[in-house]
PDB file of C-alpha atoms and ligand atoms in Angstrom:
ATOM      1  CA  MET A   1     113.769 -74.426  50.022  1.00  0.00           C
ATOM      2  CA  PRO A   2     115.709 -77.366  50.320  1.00  0.00           C
ATOM      3  CA  GLY A   3     113.326 -80.504  50.671  1.00  0.00           C
ATOM      4  CA  SER A   4     114.623 -83.893  51.849  1.00  0.00           C
ATOM      5  CA  ALA A   5     118.122 -84.544  52.316  1.00  0.00           C
ATOM      6  CA  PRO A   6     120.414 -85.751  49.726  1.00  0.00           C
ATOM      7  CA  THR A   7     121.371 -89.118  48.912  1.00  0.00           C
ATOM      8  CA  ILE A   8     125.148 -90.120  49.845  1.00  0.00           C
ATOM      9  CA  THR A   9     126.981 -92.479  47.946  1.00  0.00           C
ATOM     10  CA  LEU A  10     130.130 -93.812  48.180  1.00  0.00           C
ATOM     11  CA  LEU A  11     132.338 -95.561  45.329  1.00  0.00           C
ATOM     12  CA  LEU A  12     135.724 -96.229  44.427  1.00  0.00           C
ATOM     13  CA  GLY A  13     136.902 -94.304  41.284  1.00  0.00           C
ATOM     14  CA  ASP A  14     138.599 -91.659  39.707  1.00  0.00           C
ATOM     15  CA  ILE A  15     137.054 -87.854  40.306  1.00  0.00           C
ATOM     16  CA  THR A  16     137.965 -86.788  36.947  1.00  0.00           C
ATOM     17  CA  GLU A  17     135.690 -89.591  35.298  1.00  0.00           C
ATOM     18  CA  GLN A  18     132.569 -88.642  37.211  1.00  0.00           C
ATOM     19  CA  HIS A  19     129.462 -87.423  35.548  1.00  0.00           C
ATOM     20  CA  ALA A  20     128.353 -85.545  38.314  1.00  0.00           C
ATOM     21  CA  GLU A  21     127.636 -81.566  37.454  1.00  0.00           C
ATOM     22  CA  ALA A  22     130.437 -80.547  39.595  1.00  0.00           C
ATOM     23  CA  VAL A  23     133.343 -82.074  40.832  1.00  0.00           C
ATOM     24  CA  VAL A  24     135.316 -80.698  43.968  1.00  0.00           C
ATOM     25  CA  ASN A  25     138.963 -80.552  43.614  1.00  0.00           C
ATOM     26  CA  ALA A  26     141.158 -80.712  46.656  1.00  0.00           C
ATOM     27  CA  ALA A  27     143.218 -77.623  45.475  1.00  0.00           C
ATOM     28  CA  ASN A  28     146.177 -75.598  47.003  1.00  0.00           C
ATOM     29  CA  SER A  29     145.682 -72.196  47.963  1.00  0.00           C
ATOM     30  CA  SER A  30     147.506 -70.837  44.638  1.00  0.00           C
ATOM     31  CA  LEU A  31     144.656 -72.514  42.493  1.00  0.00           C
ATOM     32  CA  LEU A  32     147.587 -72.921  39.917  1.00  0.00           C
ATOM     33  CA  GLY A  33     147.603 -76.836  40.248  1.00  0.00           C
ATOM     34  CA  GLY A  34     149.438 -79.409  42.116  1.00  0.00           C
ATOM     35  CA  GLY A  35     149.669 -82.909  42.566  1.00  0.00           C
ATOM     36  CA  GLY A  36     147.017 -85.480  43.419  1.00  0.00           C
ATOM     37  CA  VAL A  37     143.402 -84.512  42.821  1.00  0.00           C
ATOM     38  CA  ASP A  38     144.577 -81.288  41.815  1.00  0.00           C
ATOM     39  CA  GLY A  39     146.942 -82.479  39.045  1.00  0.00           C
ATOM     40  CA  ALA A  40     144.599 -85.066  37.695  1.00  0.00           C
ATOM     41  CA  ILE A  41     141.892 -82.588  37.666  1.00  0.00           C
ATOM     42  CA  HIS A  42     144.264 -79.901  35.461  1.00  0.00           C
ATOM     43  CA  ARG A  43     145.429 -82.923  33.314  1.00  0.00           C
ATOM     44  CA  ARG A  44     142.452 -84.231  32.473  1.00  0.00           C
ATOM     45  CA  GLY A  45     140.273 -80.916  32.342  1.00  0.00           C
ATOM     46  CA  GLY A  46     142.647 -79.067  30.103  1.00  0.00           C
ATOM     47  CA  PRO A  47     143.901 -75.480  30.121  1.00  0.00           C
ATOM     48  CA  ALA A  48     140.647 -73.976  30.436  1.00  0.00           C
ATOM     49  CA  ILE A  49     140.518 -74.789  34.139  1.00  0.00           C
ATOM     50  CA  LEU A  50     144.141 -73.152  34.700  1.00  0.00           C
ATOM     51  CA  ALA A  51     143.120 -70.273  32.623  1.00  0.00           C
ATOM     52  CA  ALA A  52     139.860 -69.657  34.892  1.00  0.00           C
ATOM     53  CA  CYS A  53     141.984 -70.031  37.976  1.00  0.00           C
ATOM     54  CA  ARG A  54     144.360 -67.774  36.752  1.00  0.00           C
ATOM     55  CA  GLU A  55     141.794 -64.980  36.214  1.00  0.00           C
ATOM     56  CA  LEU A  56     140.540 -65.752  39.988  1.00  0.00           C
ATOM     57  CA  ARG A  57     143.818 -65.061  41.075  1.00  0.00           C
ATOM     58  CA  ALA A  58     144.199 -62.027  38.969  1.00  0.00           C
ATOM     59  CA  SER A  59     140.743 -60.715  40.562  1.00  0.00           C
ATOM     60  CA  HIS A  60     138.999 -61.781  43.862  1.00  0.00           C
ATOM     61  CA  TYR A  61     141.706 -63.994  44.860  1.00  0.00           C
ATOM     62  CA  GLY A  62     145.080 -62.089  44.601  1.00  0.00           C
ATOM     63  CA  GLY A  63     146.166 -63.836  47.633  1.00  0.00           C
ATOM     64  CA  GLY A  64     144.942 -67.149  46.931  1.00  0.00           C
ATOM     65  CA  LEU A  65     142.279 -69.211  47.984  1.00  0.00           C
ATOM     66  CA  PRO A  66     142.273 -69.080  51.821  1.00  0.00           C
ATOM     67  CA  THR A  67     141.839 -72.684  53.504  1.00  0.00           C
ATOM     68  CA  GLY A  68     137.976 -73.949  53.862  1.00  0.00           C
ATOM     69  CA  HIS A  69     136.869 -71.501  51.247  1.00  0.00           C
ATOM     70  CA  ALA A  70     135.416 -72.694  47.966  1.00  0.00           C
ATOM     71  CA  VAL A  71     135.154 -71.273  44.210  1.00  0.00           C
ATOM     72  CA  ALA A  72     133.810 -72.726  41.017  1.00  0.00           C
ATOM     73  CA  THR A  73     135.364 -72.664  37.720  1.00  0.00           C
ATOM     74  CA  THR A  74     134.501 -74.341  34.458  1.00  0.00           C
ATOM     75  CA  ALA A  75     135.158 -78.311  34.305  1.00  0.00           C
ATOM     76  CA  GLY A  76     136.928 -77.697  30.706  1.00  0.00           C
ATOM     77  CA  ASN A  77     137.227 -81.056  29.251  1.00  0.00           C
ATOM     78  CA  LEU A  78     136.126 -83.153  32.249  1.00  0.00           C
ATOM     79  CA  PRO A  79     132.545 -85.002  32.027  1.00  0.00           C
ATOM     80  CA  ALA A  80     131.175 -82.146  34.560  1.00  0.00           C
ATOM     81  CA  ARG A  81     129.959 -79.026  34.369  1.00  0.00           C
ATOM     82  CA  TRP A  82     132.272 -77.140  37.044  1.00  0.00           C
ATOM     83  CA  VAL A  83     135.288 -77.622  39.368  1.00  0.00           C
ATOM     84  CA  ILE A  84     134.482 -76.496  42.985  1.00  0.00           C
ATOM     85  CA  HIS A  85     137.812 -75.496  44.183  1.00  0.00           C
ATOM     86  CA  THR A  86     138.691 -75.711  47.916  1.00  0.00           C
ATOM     87  CA  VAL A  87     141.571 -75.854  49.916  1.00  0.00           C
ATOM     88  CA  GLY A  88     141.841 -78.360  52.691  1.00  0.00           C
ATOM     89  CA  PRO A  89     144.021 -77.630  55.628  1.00  0.00           C
ATOM     90  CA  VAL A  90     147.336 -79.594  56.404  1.00  0.00           C
ATOM     91  CA  TYR A  91     146.739 -82.311  59.177  1.00  0.00           C
ATOM     92  CA  ALA A  92     148.856 -80.919  62.486  1.00  0.00           C
ATOM     93  CA  VAL A  93     148.800 -83.091  65.231  1.00  0.00           C
ATOM     94  CA  ARG A  94     149.214 -80.208  67.746  1.00  0.00           C
ATOM     95  CA  GLU A  95     146.266 -77.991  66.524  1.00  0.00           C
ATOM     96  CA  ASP A  96     142.330 -78.809  65.759  1.00  0.00           C
ATOM     97  CA  ARG A  97     141.748 -77.959  62.024  1.00  0.00           C
ATOM     98  CA  SER A  98     138.488 -79.726  61.829  1.00  0.00           C
ATOM     99  CA  ALA A  99     136.491 -76.896  61.489  1.00  0.00           C
ATOM    100  CA  LEU A 100     138.692 -75.920  58.139  1.00  0.00           C
ATOM    101  CA  LEU A 101     137.926 -79.465  56.989  1.00  0.00           C
ATOM    102  CA  ALA A 102     134.107 -78.912  57.600  1.00  0.00           C
ATOM    103  CA  ASP A 103     133.948 -75.621  56.163  1.00  0.00           C
ATOM    104  CA  CYS A 104     135.654 -77.159  52.936  1.00  0.00           C
ATOM    105  CA  HIS A 105     132.528 -79.242  52.563  1.00  0.00           C
ATOM    106  CA  ARG A 106     129.803 -76.874  53.795  1.00  0.00           C
ATOM    107  CA  ASN A 107     131.181 -74.046  51.222  1.00  0.00           C
ATOM    108  CA  ALA A 108     131.585 -76.696  48.442  1.00  0.00           C
ATOM    109  CA  LEU A 109     127.859 -77.173  48.872  1.00  0.00           C
ATOM    110  CA  ALA A 110     126.756 -73.683  49.187  1.00  0.00           C
ATOM    111  CA  VAL A 111     128.938 -73.007  45.915  1.00  0.00           C
ATOM    112  CA  ALA A 112     127.091 -75.795  44.369  1.00  0.00           C
ATOM    113  CA  ASP A 113     123.557 -74.179  45.391  1.00  0.00           C
ATOM    114  CA  ASP A 114     124.565 -70.741  44.008  1.00  0.00           C
ATOM    115  CA  LEU A 115     125.421 -72.689  40.572  1.00  0.00           C
ATOM    116  CA  GLY A 116     121.998 -74.773  40.720  1.00  0.00           C
ATOM    117  CA  ALA A 117     124.083 -78.005  40.569  1.00  0.00           C
ATOM    118  CA  GLU A 118     122.254 -81.124  41.795  1.00  0.00           C
ATOM    119  CA  SER A 119     125.025 -83.364  41.934  1.00  0.00           C
ATOM    120  CA  VAL A 120     128.681 -82.949  43.421  1.00  0.00           C
ATOM    121  CA  ALA A 121     131.161 -85.528  43.320  1.00  0.00           C
ATOM    122  CA  PHE A 122     133.941 -85.047  46.668  1.00  0.00           C
ATOM    123  CA  PRO A 123     137.427 -86.659  47.014  1.00  0.00           C
ATOM    124  CA  ALA A 124     138.619 -87.454  50.383  1.00  0.00           C
ATOM    125  CA  ILE A 125     139.877 -83.783  51.161  1.00  0.00           C
ATOM    126  CA  SER A 126     143.206 -83.475  52.858  1.00  0.00           C
ATOM    127  CA  THR A 127     143.771 -87.046  53.192  1.00  0.00           C
ATOM    128  CA  GLY A 128     146.678 -87.063  50.637  1.00  0.00           C
ATOM    129  CA  VAL A 129     149.900 -85.021  50.779  1.00  0.00           C
ATOM    130  CA  TYR A 130     148.006 -83.060  53.379  1.00  0.00           C
ATOM    131  CA  GLY A 131     148.113 -85.684  55.756  1.00  0.00           C
ATOM    132  CA  TRP A 132     144.874 -85.879  57.304  1.00  0.00           C
ATOM    133  CA  PRO A 133     143.990 -89.690  58.828  1.00  0.00           C
ATOM    134  CA  LEU A 134     141.252 -91.348  56.447  1.00  0.00           C
ATOM    135  CA  ASP A 135     139.212 -92.278  59.576  1.00  0.00           C
ATOM    136  CA  SER A 136     138.869 -88.958  60.927  1.00  0.00           C
ATOM    137  CA  ALA A 137     138.223 -87.255  57.681  1.00  0.00           C
ATOM    138  CA  ALA A 138     135.862 -89.622  56.476  1.00  0.00           C
ATOM    139  CA  ARG A 139     133.814 -88.670  59.906  1.00  0.00           C
ATOM    140  CA  ILE A 140     134.337 -84.865  59.272  1.00  0.00           C
ATOM    141  CA  ALA A 141     133.180 -84.870  55.728  1.00  0.00           C
ATOM    142  CA  LEU A 142     130.109 -87.207  56.204  1.00  0.00           C
ATOM    143  CA  SER A 143     128.842 -85.505  59.056  1.00  0.00           C
ATOM    144  CA  THR A 144     129.205 -82.272  57.611  1.00  0.00           C
ATOM    145  CA  VAL A 145     127.431 -83.038  54.391  1.00  0.00           C
ATOM    146  CA  ARG A 146     124.668 -84.628  56.369  1.00  0.00           C
ATOM    147  CA  GLY A 147     124.338 -81.451  58.453  1.00  0.00           C
ATOM    148  CA  THR A 148     124.039 -79.059  55.813  1.00  0.00           C
ATOM    149  CA  GLU A 149     121.080 -77.476  54.443  1.00  0.00           C
ATOM    150  CA  THR A 150     121.560 -77.840  50.712  1.00  0.00           C
ATOM    151  CA  SER A 151     119.510 -78.094  47.294  1.00  0.00           C
ATOM    152  CA  VAL A 152     122.203 -80.695  46.020  1.00  0.00           C
ATOM    153  CA  ARG A 153     120.419 -83.935  45.603  1.00  0.00           C
ATOM    154  CA  GLN A 154     123.101 -86.516  45.015  1.00  0.00           C
ATOM    155  CA  ILE A 155     126.479 -86.247  47.283  1.00  0.00           C
ATOM    156  CA  ARG A 156     129.111 -88.658  46.040  1.00  0.00           C
ATOM    157  CA  PHE A 157     132.350 -89.682  47.681  1.00  0.00           C
ATOM    158  CA  VAL A 158     134.669 -90.667  45.070  1.00  0.00           C
ATOM    159  CA  LEU A 159     137.315 -92.662  46.728  1.00  0.00           C
ATOM    160  CA  PHE A 160     140.525 -93.515  45.374  1.00  0.00           C
ATOM    161  CA  ASP A 161     141.491 -96.747  46.881  1.00  0.00           C
ATOM    162  CA  VAL A 162     139.703 -99.381  49.088  1.00  0.00           C
ATOM    163  CA  ARG A 163     141.420 -98.299  52.009  1.00  0.00           C
ATOM    164  CA  ALA A 164     139.653 -94.668  51.813  1.00  0.00           C
ATOM    165  CA  LEU A 165     136.337 -96.583  50.743  1.00  0.00           C
ATOM    166  CA  ALA A 166     136.557 -98.982  54.017  1.00  0.00           C
ATOM    167  CA  ALA A 167     137.314 -95.328  56.184  1.00  0.00           C
ATOM    168  CA  PHE A 168     134.260 -93.660  54.679  1.00  0.00           C
ATOM    169  CA  GLU A 169     132.275 -97.143  54.978  1.00  0.00           C
ATOM    170  CA  GLN A 170     132.875 -97.338  58.696  1.00  0.00           C
ATOM    171  CA  ALA A 171     132.525 -93.838  59.383  1.00  0.00           C
ATOM    172  CA  GLY A 172     128.981 -93.795  58.138  1.00  0.00           C
ATOM    173  CA  ALA A 173     127.983 -96.890  59.766  1.00  0.00           C
ATOM    174  CA  GLU A 174     129.500 -95.375  63.143  1.00  0.00           C
ATOM    175  CA  LEU A 175     127.673 -92.015  62.672  1.00  0.00           C
ATOM    176  CA  GLY A 176     124.350 -93.977  61.495  1.00  0.00           C
ATOM    177  CA  ILE A 177     124.344 -92.067  58.149  1.00  0.00           C
ATOM    178  CA  GLU A 178     122.495 -93.899  55.419  1.00  0.00           C
ATOM    179  CA  ILE A 179     124.841 -94.123  52.685  1.00  0.00           C
ATOM    180  CA  SER A 180     124.332 -96.055  49.272  1.00  0.00           C
ATOM    181  CA  ARG A 181     127.242 -97.974  47.628  1.00  0.00           C
ATOM    182  CA  GLN A 182     128.024 -97.900  43.894  1.00  0.00           C
TER     183      GLN A 182
HETATM  184  P1  ADP B 201     145.174 -83.019  49.607  1.00  0.00           P
HETATM  185  O1  ADP B 201     146.371 -82.156  49.076  1.00  0.00           O
HETATM  186  O2  ADP B 201     144.027 -82.315  50.175  1.00  0.00           O
HETATM  187  O3  ADP B 201     145.593 -83.838  50.859  1.00  0.00           O
HETATM  188  P2  ADP B 201     145.355 -85.006  47.560  1.00  0.00           P
HETATM  189  O4  ADP B 201     144.847 -84.531  46.124  1.00  0.00           O
HETATM  190  O5  ADP B 201     146.875 -85.052  47.905  1.00  0.00           O
HETATM  191  O6  ADP B 201     144.651 -83.712  48.332  1.00  0.00           O
HETATM  192  O7  ADP B 201     144.580 -86.205  48.190  1.00  0.00           O
HETATM  193  C1  ADP B 201     143.405 -86.337  48.572  1.00  0.00           C
HETATM  194  C2  ADP B 201     142.835 -87.856  48.435  1.00  0.00           C
HETATM  195  O8  ADP B 201     142.394 -88.050  47.037  1.00  0.00           O
HETATM  196  C3  ADP B 201     144.093 -88.835  48.902  1.00  0.00           C
HETATM  197  O9  ADP B 201     142.959 -89.923  49.389  1.00  0.00           O
HETATM  198  C4  ADP B 201     144.355 -89.348  47.305  1.00  0.00           C
HETATM  199  O10 ADP B 201     144.417 -90.809  47.229  1.00  0.00           O
HETATM  200  C5  ADP B 201     143.049 -89.426  46.465  1.00  0.00           C
HETATM  201  N1  ADP B 201     142.972 -88.938  45.027  1.00  0.00           N
HETATM  202  C6  ADP B 201     144.417 -88.682  44.531  1.00  0.00           C
HETATM  203  N2  ADP B 201     144.228 -88.692  42.893  1.00  0.00           N
HETATM  204  C7  ADP B 201     142.661 -88.922  42.818  1.00  0.00           C
HETATM  205  C8  ADP B 201     141.802 -88.916  42.057  1.00  0.00           C
HETATM  206  N3  ADP B 201     142.140 -88.949  40.646  1.00  0.00           N
HETATM  207  N4  ADP B 201     140.470 -89.332  42.123  1.00  0.00           N
HETATM  208  C9  ADP B 201     139.969 -89.566  43.476  1.00  0.00           C
HETATM  209  N5  ADP B 201     140.539 -89.262  44.623  1.00  0.00           N
HETATM  210  C10 ADP B 201     142.084 -89.347  44.269  1.00  0.00           C
END
């Protein structure tokens, strides 16, 4: 039974340098690597992550990982135990895909619960090449993790630049979510 709510921390940094039990990858559905967070994780984590992703493609996820779903692999050489891969939605002006972005966060925490991970670091999913406006993504990310029952004790959002950090800080303030800064 989950007890008190996990702490939520915001920090400026690189997801590949996080000493968290699990780090979340903003993957694409192929699971075979890409740019941004995905590229950095595979570069720094080494070939063990790609090998595990290839196995997933050969077994459970022959058609790729669907948007909003999450799955774990080894973290290879990263200073984490696991990478939780999740596929964010591509932002669309004409269609509200917010529920899928919320699913990414909820399902990543569910995978972390299955692993028994107590600390999880998230990047700002979908806000890079997938084009999601930062302020909206920040609100969805923070409200979803705050609203999800989880055994994870520490949730960290690792923001790559000051603009992303400011967006998350503002979203936290607007939503009245208690946040620590690091
Ligand atoms: P998506 O395809 O889901 O949009 P991206 O990887 O392109 O994912 O970008 C997601 C966010 O992660 C962007 O805000 C980008 O600036 C940021 N980012 C890129 N590299 C890193 C990194 N090494 N650590 C943390 N955040 C990163």
